[in-house]
Coordinates of C-alpha atoms and ligand atoms in Angstrom, one line a residue:
M1383 CA 86.9 201.2 192.1
L1384 CA 83.7 199.5 193.0
N1385 CA 84.1 197.1 195.9
T1386 CA 83.0 193.6 194.5
V1387 CA 84.3 191.2 197.0
K1388 CA 81.1 189.4 197.7
S1389 CA 80.1 189.3 194.2
E1390 CA 83.3 187.8 193.3
E1391 CA 83.0 185.0 195.8
L1392 CA 79.4 184.1 194.7
Y1393 CA 80.5 184.1 191.1
K1394 CA 83.3 181.7 191.9
I1395 CA 80.9 179.2 193.4
A1396 CA 78.4 179.8 190.5
L1397 CA 80.9 179.2 187.8
D1398 CA 81.0 175.6 189.2
L1399 CA 77.3 175.2 189.3
M1400 CA 76.0 176.8 186.1
P1401 CA 77.7 177.5 182.6
G1402 CA 79.4 180.7 182.9
G1403 CA 78.0 181.1 186.4
V1404 CA 74.7 182.4 185.1
N1405 CA 71.1 181.2 183.9
S1406 CA 71.1 183.5 180.8
P1407 CA 74.1 184.3 178.9
V1408 CA 74.0 188.0 178.7
R1409 CA 74.2 188.3 182.5
A1410 CA 77.7 187.0 182.3
F1411 CA 79.2 190.5 181.5
G1412 CA 81.5 188.7 178.9
A1413 CA 81.0 191.5 176.3
V1414 CA 82.2 194.3 178.8
G1415 CA 85.2 192.4 180.1
R1416 CA 84.4 192.1 183.8
N1417 CA 82.6 189.6 186.1
P1418 CA 78.8 190.0 187.0
L1419 CA 77.5 191.8 189.9
F1420 CA 75.2 189.7 192.2
I1421 CA 72.1 191.4 193.0
D1422 CA 70.7 191.6 196.5
H1423 CA 67.4 193.5 196.1
A1424 CA 65.9 196.2 194.0
K1425 CA 63.5 199.0 194.7
G1426 CA 62.1 201.6 192.3
S1427 CA 64.7 202.6 189.9
Y1428 CA 67.7 201.3 192.0
V1429 CA 69.4 197.8 192.1
Y1430 CA 71.6 197.0 195.0
D1431 CA 74.1 194.4 194.8
V1432 CA 75.5 192.1 197.6
D1433 CA 78.5 194.4 198.4
G1434 CA 76.0 197.2 199.1
N1435 CA 76.7 199.1 195.9
K1436 CA 73.6 201.0 194.7
F1437 CA 73.0 201.6 191.1
I1438 CA 70.4 203.6 188.9
D1439 CA 69.2 200.6 186.8
Y1440 CA 68.5 200.9 183.0
V1441 CA 68.3 197.2 182.5
C1442 CA 65.1 196.8 184.3
S1443 CA 65.4 193.1 184.0
W1444 CA 65.6 193.5 180.3
G1445 CA 62.1 195.3 179.9
P1446 CA 59.6 193.9 182.4
G1447 CA 60.4 196.7 184.9
I1448 CA 58.4 199.6 183.3
L1449 CA 57.0 200.5 186.5
G1450 CA 60.4 200.1 188.4
H1451 CA 61.3 197.4 190.9
S1452 CA 58.9 196.1 193.6
H1453 CA 56.1 198.6 192.8
P1454 CA 54.1 198.5 196.0
E1455 CA 50.7 198.0 194.5
V1456 CA 51.9 195.1 192.4
L1457 CA 53.7 193.5 195.4
E1458 CA 50.6 193.8 197.5
E1459 CA 48.4 191.8 195.1
V1460 CA 51.0 189.3 194.5
V1461 CA 51.7 188.6 198.2
K1462 CA 47.8 188.2 198.7
A1463 CA 47.6 185.9 195.9
C1464 CA 50.4 183.8 197.2
F1465 CA 48.2 182.9 200.2
D1466 CA 45.5 181.7 198.0
G1467 CA 47.9 179.0 196.5
L1468 CA 51.0 179.1 194.1
T1469 CA 49.5 177.0 191.3
F1470 CA 46.5 174.8 190.7
G1471 CA 46.8 173.3 187.2
A1472 CA 43.1 174.3 186.7
P1473 CA 41.6 177.5 185.2
T1474 CA 41.0 180.6 187.3
G1475 CA 39.0 183.8 186.8
K1476 CA 42.3 185.8 186.9
E1477 CA 43.2 184.3 183.6
N1478 CA 40.0 185.7 182.0
Q1479 CA 40.8 189.0 183.7
L1480 CA 44.3 189.3 182.3
A1481 CA 43.1 188.2 178.9
Q1482 CA 40.3 190.8 178.8
L1483 CA 42.8 193.5 179.8
V1484 CA 45.1 192.4 177.1
Q1485 CA 42.2 192.6 174.5
E1486 CA 41.3 195.9 175.8
C1487 CA 44.7 197.4 175.2
V1488 CA 45.4 195.3 172.0
P1489 CA 42.2 194.7 170.1
S1490 CA 43.9 192.4 167.6
M1491 CA 44.1 189.8 170.3
E1492 CA 40.6 188.2 169.6
M1493 CA 41.8 185.0 171.3
M1494 CA 45.0 184.0 173.1
R1495 CA 47.0 181.5 175.1
M1496 CA 49.2 182.1 178.2
V1497 CA 52.6 180.6 178.3
S1498 CA 55.6 181.2 180.7
S1499 CA 58.3 182.7 178.4
G1500 CA 58.7 184.8 175.2
T1501 CA 60.4 181.9 173.8
E1502 CA 57.3 179.8 174.3
A1503 CA 55.1 182.3 172.8
T1504 CA 56.9 182.8 169.6
M1505 CA 57.5 179.0 169.1
S1506 CA 53.9 178.4 169.8
A1507 CA 52.8 181.3 167.4
I1508 CA 54.7 179.9 164.6
R1509 CA 53.4 176.4 165.2
A1510 CA 49.9 178.0 165.0
A1511 CA 50.8 179.6 161.8
R1512 CA 52.1 176.4 160.3
G1513 CA 49.2 174.5 161.4
F1514 CA 46.7 177.0 160.0
T1515 CA 48.4 177.5 156.6
G1516 CA 49.6 173.8 156.0
R1517 CA 53.0 175.4 155.1
D1518 CA 56.4 174.8 156.7
K1519 CA 58.8 177.8 155.9
I1520 CA 59.0 181.0 158.0
I1521 CA 60.8 184.3 157.3
K1522 CA 62.7 186.1 160.3
F1523 CA 65.0 189.1 160.1
K1524 CA 68.8 189.1 160.7
G1525 CA 69.3 190.6 164.2
C1526 CA 65.9 190.2 165.4
Y1527 CA 65.6 187.9 168.4
H1528 CA 62.6 185.7 169.1
G1529 CA 63.9 183.5 171.8
H1530 CA 65.9 180.3 171.7
S1531 CA 63.7 177.7 169.9
D1532 CA 65.5 175.7 167.3
G1533 CA 63.9 177.2 164.2
L1534 CA 64.5 180.6 165.3
L1535 CA 68.3 180.3 166.2
V1536 CA 69.1 180.8 162.4
Q1537 CA 71.2 183.1 160.5
A1538 CA 71.8 183.9 157.0
G1539 CA 74.3 181.6 155.3
S1540 CA 77.2 182.7 153.3
A1541 CA 75.0 182.9 150.3
A1542 CA 72.8 185.2 152.3
L1543 CA 69.1 185.0 151.5
T1544 CA 69.3 181.7 149.7
Q1545 CA 70.6 179.6 152.4
S1546 CA 70.2 179.5 156.1
V1547 CA 72.4 177.9 158.8
P1548 CA 72.0 177.2 162.5
D1549 CA 73.1 180.1 164.7
S1550 CA 73.8 177.7 167.6
S1551 CA 75.4 174.4 167.9
G1552 CA 72.8 171.7 168.5
V1553 CA 70.2 173.1 165.9
P1554 CA 69.8 170.5 163.1
A1555 CA 70.7 172.1 159.8
S1556 CA 67.3 170.5 158.5
F1557 CA 65.5 172.7 160.9
A1558 CA 67.3 175.8 159.9
E1559 CA 66.4 175.2 156.3
Q1560 CA 62.9 175.9 157.1
T1561 CA 63.7 179.4 158.4
L1562 CA 64.6 182.0 155.7
V1563 CA 66.4 185.1 156.8
A1564 CA 65.7 188.6 155.5
L1565 CA 67.3 191.9 156.2
Y1566 CA 65.6 194.5 158.3
N1567 CA 64.3 197.5 156.5
D1568 CA 65.2 195.9 153.2
K1569 CA 62.1 195.2 151.3
D1570 CA 63.9 193.7 148.4
S1571 CA 65.3 191.0 150.5
V1572 CA 61.8 190.2 151.6
R1573 CA 60.4 190.2 148.1
E1574 CA 63.0 187.9 146.8
L1575 CA 62.3 185.2 149.6
F1576 CA 58.5 185.4 148.6
E1577 CA 59.3 185.0 144.9
N1578 CA 61.6 182.0 145.4
N1579 CA 59.3 180.3 147.9
K1580 CA 55.9 180.6 146.4
D1581 CA 53.0 179.3 148.5
Q1582 CA 55.5 177.8 151.0
I1583 CA 55.8 180.4 153.6
A1584 CA 53.6 179.9 156.7
A1585 CA 54.7 182.9 158.7
L1586 CA 56.8 186.2 158.7
I1587 CA 57.8 187.0 162.2
V1588 CA 59.4 190.5 163.0
E1589 CA 60.1 192.8 166.0
P1590 CA 58.1 195.7 164.9
V1591 CA 60.8 197.8 166.4
A1592 CA 63.9 195.7 166.6
A1593 CA 65.2 195.8 170.1
N1594 CA 67.8 192.9 170.3
M1595 CA 70.5 194.2 168.0
G1596 CA 70.2 197.5 170.0
V1597 CA 67.1 199.5 169.0
V1598 CA 66.5 199.7 165.3
I1599 CA 63.5 201.6 164.0
P1600 CA 61.5 200.5 161.0
D1601 CA 61.3 202.8 158.0
D1602 CA 57.9 204.5 157.4
D1603 CA 57.0 202.1 154.7
F1604 CA 58.5 198.8 156.1
L1605 CA 55.8 197.5 158.3
P1606 CA 52.9 198.5 155.9
F1607 CA 54.9 196.6 153.3
L1608 CA 55.3 193.5 155.4
R1609 CA 51.4 193.7 156.1
E1610 CA 50.9 194.0 152.3
I1611 CA 53.0 191.2 151.0
T1612 CA 52.1 188.7 153.7
E1613 CA 48.5 189.3 153.0
E1614 CA 49.1 188.8 149.2
N1615 CA 50.9 185.5 149.8
G1616 CA 48.5 184.0 152.4
T1617 CA 51.4 184.4 155.0
I1618 CA 50.7 184.9 158.7
L1619 CA 52.1 188.1 159.8
I1620 CA 53.5 187.8 163.4
F1621 CA 54.5 190.8 165.5
D1622 CA 56.8 189.7 168.3
E1623 CA 56.0 192.4 170.7
V1624 CA 57.8 190.8 173.7
I1625 CA 59.6 194.0 174.2
T1626 CA 57.4 196.6 172.4
G1627 CA 54.2 195.3 174.0
F1628 CA 52.9 197.7 176.7
R1629 CA 56.1 199.7 176.3
L1630 CA 55.3 201.9 173.2
G1631 CA 52.0 202.6 175.0
V1632 CA 49.4 200.1 176.2
G1633 CA 48.7 199.1 172.5
G1634 CA 52.3 198.3 171.7
A1635 CA 53.9 198.7 168.3
Q1636 CA 50.7 197.8 166.5
E1637 CA 49.0 200.8 167.9
W1638 CA 52.0 203.1 167.4
F1639 CA 52.2 202.2 163.8
G1640 CA 48.6 201.5 163.0
I1641 CA 49.3 198.0 161.6
K1642 CA 47.3 195.0 162.6
P1643 CA 49.2 191.7 162.5
D1644 CA 47.4 188.2 162.4
L1645 CA 49.3 187.0 165.5
S1646 CA 51.2 188.8 168.2
T1647 CA 53.5 187.7 171.1
F1648 CA 53.9 189.4 174.5
G1649 CA 56.3 188.8 177.4
K1650 CA 58.3 190.8 179.7
I1651 CA 56.0 193.7 180.8
V1652 CA 52.8 191.4 180.5
G1653 CA 54.0 189.4 183.4
G1654 CA 54.9 192.4 185.6
G1655 CA 58.2 190.7 186.7
M1656 CA 56.8 187.1 186.9
P1657 CA 57.2 184.4 184.3
M1658 CA 54.2 185.2 182.0
A1659 CA 54.0 185.4 178.2
I1660 CA 51.1 185.4 175.8
Y1661 CA 50.4 184.5 172.1
G1662 CA 47.3 185.2 170.2
G1663 CA 45.4 187.1 167.6
R1664 CA 43.0 186.2 164.8
R1665 CA 40.4 183.8 166.3
D1666 CA 40.2 181.5 163.1
I1667 CA 44.0 180.9 163.7
M1668 CA 43.8 180.6 167.5
K1669 CA 40.9 178.2 167.5
N1670 CA 43.2 175.5 165.9
I1671 CA 45.1 175.3 169.1
S1672 CA 44.6 172.1 171.3
P1673 CA 42.0 171.2 172.8
T1674 CA 39.7 172.8 170.2
G1675 CA 42.1 172.2 167.3
K1676 CA 44.9 170.0 166.1
V1677 CA 48.0 172.2 167.0
Y1678 CA 49.3 170.9 170.2
Q1679 CA 50.5 173.2 172.9
A1680 CA 50.4 173.0 176.7
G1681 CA 52.1 174.1 180.0
T1682 CA 51.9 172.9 183.5
L1683 CA 52.5 176.5 184.9
S1684 CA 50.7 178.4 182.0
G1685 CA 48.5 181.2 183.3
N1686 CA 50.0 180.6 186.7
P1687 CA 47.9 182.6 189.3
I1688 CA 50.8 184.6 190.8
A1689 CA 52.1 185.7 187.5
T1690 CA 48.7 186.5 186.2
T1691 CA 48.2 188.6 189.4
A1692 CA 51.4 190.7 188.7
G1693 CA 50.4 191.1 185.0
I1694 CA 47.0 192.3 185.8
K1695 CA 48.0 194.8 188.3
T1696 CA 51.0 196.0 186.0
L1697 CA 48.6 196.4 183.1
E1698 CA 45.9 198.1 185.0
I1699 CA 48.4 200.8 186.2
L1700 CA 49.6 201.3 182.7
R1701 CA 46.1 201.6 181.3
D1702 CA 44.9 203.9 184.0
H1703 CA 48.0 206.2 183.8
P1704 CA 48.7 207.2 180.3
E1705 CA 50.8 210.0 181.7
L1706 CA 53.5 207.6 182.7
Y1707 CA 54.2 206.9 179.1
T1708 CA 54.6 210.8 178.4
K1709 CA 57.0 211.0 181.4
I1710 CA 59.0 207.9 180.4
E1711 CA 59.3 209.1 176.7
A1712 CA 60.4 212.7 177.7
N1713 CA 63.1 211.2 180.0
T1714 CA 64.2 209.0 177.3
K1715 CA 64.7 211.8 175.0
K1716 CA 66.7 213.8 177.4
L1717 CA 69.0 210.8 177.8
A1718 CA 69.3 210.5 174.0
E1719 CA 70.4 214.2 173.9
A1720 CA 72.8 213.6 176.7
Y1721 CA 74.5 210.9 174.5
K1722 CA 74.9 213.2 171.6
V1723 CA 76.6 215.8 174.0
R1724 CA 78.9 213.1 175.2
A1725 CA 79.9 212.1 171.6
E1726 CA 80.8 215.7 170.8
K1727 CA 82.7 216.4 174.0
Q1728 CA 84.7 213.1 173.7
G1729 CA 85.1 213.5 170.0
I1730 CA 83.7 210.0 169.3
A1731 CA 81.0 208.8 167.1
I1732 CA 77.6 207.9 168.7
H1733 CA 74.4 207.2 166.9
V1734 CA 71.3 207.3 168.9
N1735 CA 68.2 205.5 167.9
Q1736 CA 65.0 206.4 170.1
I1737 CA 61.4 205.7 169.8
G1738 CA 59.1 206.1 172.8
S1739 CA 60.9 204.8 175.9
L1740 CA 63.2 202.6 173.8
M1741 CA 66.6 203.8 172.9
S1742 CA 70.1 202.6 172.1
A1743 CA 73.3 204.6 171.8
F1744 CA 75.5 203.0 169.2
F1745 CA 79.2 203.7 169.3
T1746 CA 79.4 204.2 165.4
G1747 CA 79.3 206.9 162.9
E1748 CA 76.8 205.2 160.8
N1749 CA 73.1 205.6 160.6
V1750 CA 71.9 202.3 162.2
K1751 CA 69.1 200.9 160.3
D1752 CA 69.8 197.2 160.1
Y1753 CA 72.1 194.5 161.5
A1754 CA 75.1 195.7 159.5
G1755 CA 74.7 199.1 160.9
A1756 CA 74.4 197.9 164.4
T1757 CA 77.4 195.7 164.1
S1758 CA 79.5 198.5 162.9
S1759 CA 79.7 199.6 166.4
D1760 CA 83.0 199.9 168.3
T1761 CA 82.3 197.3 171.0
K1762 CA 85.5 198.2 172.8
A1763 CA 84.3 201.8 173.2
Y1764 CA 81.0 200.5 174.5
A1765 CA 82.7 198.3 177.1
D1766 CA 84.8 201.3 178.2
Y1767 CA 81.6 203.3 178.5
F1768 CA 79.8 200.6 180.4
N1769 CA 82.6 200.3 183.0
Y1770 CA 82.6 204.2 183.4
M1771 CA 78.9 204.3 184.0
L1772 CA 79.0 201.3 186.4
E1773 CA 81.8 202.9 188.5
N1774 CA 79.6 205.9 188.6
G1775 CA 76.6 204.3 190.1
I1776 CA 74.7 203.7 186.8
Y1777 CA 73.9 200.1 185.6
V1778 CA 73.4 199.9 181.8
A1779 CA 73.1 196.9 179.6
P1780 CA 76.4 195.0 179.6
S1781 CA 76.2 194.7 175.8
Q1782 CA 76.1 197.2 172.9
F1783 CA 73.2 195.1 171.2
E1784 CA 70.6 195.7 174.0
A1785 CA 68.1 198.4 174.4
M1786 CA 68.3 201.0 177.4
F1787 CA 65.2 200.5 179.5
I1788 CA 63.8 203.6 181.2
S1789 CA 61.0 203.0 183.7
A1790 CA 58.3 205.1 185.3
A1791 CA 60.3 204.9 188.7
H1792 CA 63.2 207.0 187.2
S1793 CA 62.9 210.3 188.9
D1794 CA 64.1 213.7 187.5
E1795 CA 67.0 213.4 189.9
D1796 CA 68.0 210.0 188.5
I1797 CA 67.7 211.3 185.0
Q1798 CA 69.8 214.4 185.9
R1799 CA 72.3 212.5 187.8
T1800 CA 72.6 210.0 184.6
I1801 CA 73.0 213.2 182.2
D1802 CA 75.7 214.7 184.5
V1803 CA 77.7 211.4 184.6
L1804 CA 77.4 211.1 180.7
T1805 CA 78.2 214.6 179.9
K1806 CA 81.1 215.3 182.5
Ligands
PLP2110 C1 63.1 188.5 175.3 C2 62.5 188.3 174.0 C3 62.0 187.0 173.7 C4 62.3 185.8 174.4 O1 61.6 185.9 175.8 P1 62.0 185.0 176.9 O2 61.1 185.2 178.0 O3 63.5 185.3 177.3 O4 62.0 183.6 176.4 C5 61.4 187.0 172.5 N1 61.3 188.0 171.6 C6 61.7 189.2 171.9 C7 61.5 190.4 171.0 C8 62.4 189.4 173.1 O5 63.0 190.6 173.4

């Protein structure tokens, strides 16, 4: 059994200070029936908790850590930047540098705006689309997550596809009404919404690879269909690449699938571990953002020099080392195979979805192509597996409905050790 004495002490104190003792809900470990570990530090592929336990980390801060923790080159640049000042509230050349890098990697980003979280990026992209089209309604997909702004915390009501309801207390029903909910990989559900809301839909937002209900891969014709139907209806297509951006290669999902969205959002990797996110795309849409246009959006710490520095160095390393993607993908495939072996050995059903360095092992016998498939998983079996992995020094997501994140810092030994534990 893991020694967790110090974590338990800190957790007890934290519980009194923060809801659930955490600053973001999934950290609370509620889905896996134990208390969270408090982290002391992290390096490369490892996290170390306050009790001195060491884990191979497959959470990687939920995606930003594609180079592993505390990458020496990134750290060096960040430390240097700190001595020049933490924030100015005035433009810097580094913002140009990061924007140019993003543009180089993702050519659809003709013009962009930096913000501090993925939530802000998606919220602002939707406002930009509404301002540009003069329409109010948007379409999102059940099981896709786009941050916690009011209009995006919405699920399909009981009369699915005709009525939307808030997915969180505190979200006014009148806000939820503006968000129509379709089903991932279900073209008919999208068609129906467009037919019933002619000339009213400002934007369709989608995770090009869904990674917040576990990883769910789009059917071959799904994204091309979304591109076509949005174009036909004068609706702005937004790819939420907060996870897929710079993970499925430097060009993200839009390069992988060869689809050009009107707007895109980036977060996680783009900040190299610091709070940084970006939205942008078509110049004719983006020039409507304040101060040039009438769509208001601002941020005291936006384009922060330290976050910008971490982002620049991270993207430079990724751009200059395409072999890192090859390595991460190969390792991801090895792990995917190991889950299949585990399923067979244990006589349990596991369905693995894998694309590039994104993967999820669902504890279900179903072929997971949408939210219904994902939620057919046996979450109790997942919790048992999570605890088994943790006891064996491997830190995976404390929820079935999250991706497994593999980084460039995971060595062959780390991967082999993980496979050994999985297939024991
Ligand atoms: C994490 C995530 C967000 C929200 O980003 P935050 O920085 O947590 O606000 C939005 N969209 C997707 C696809 C994400 O994975």
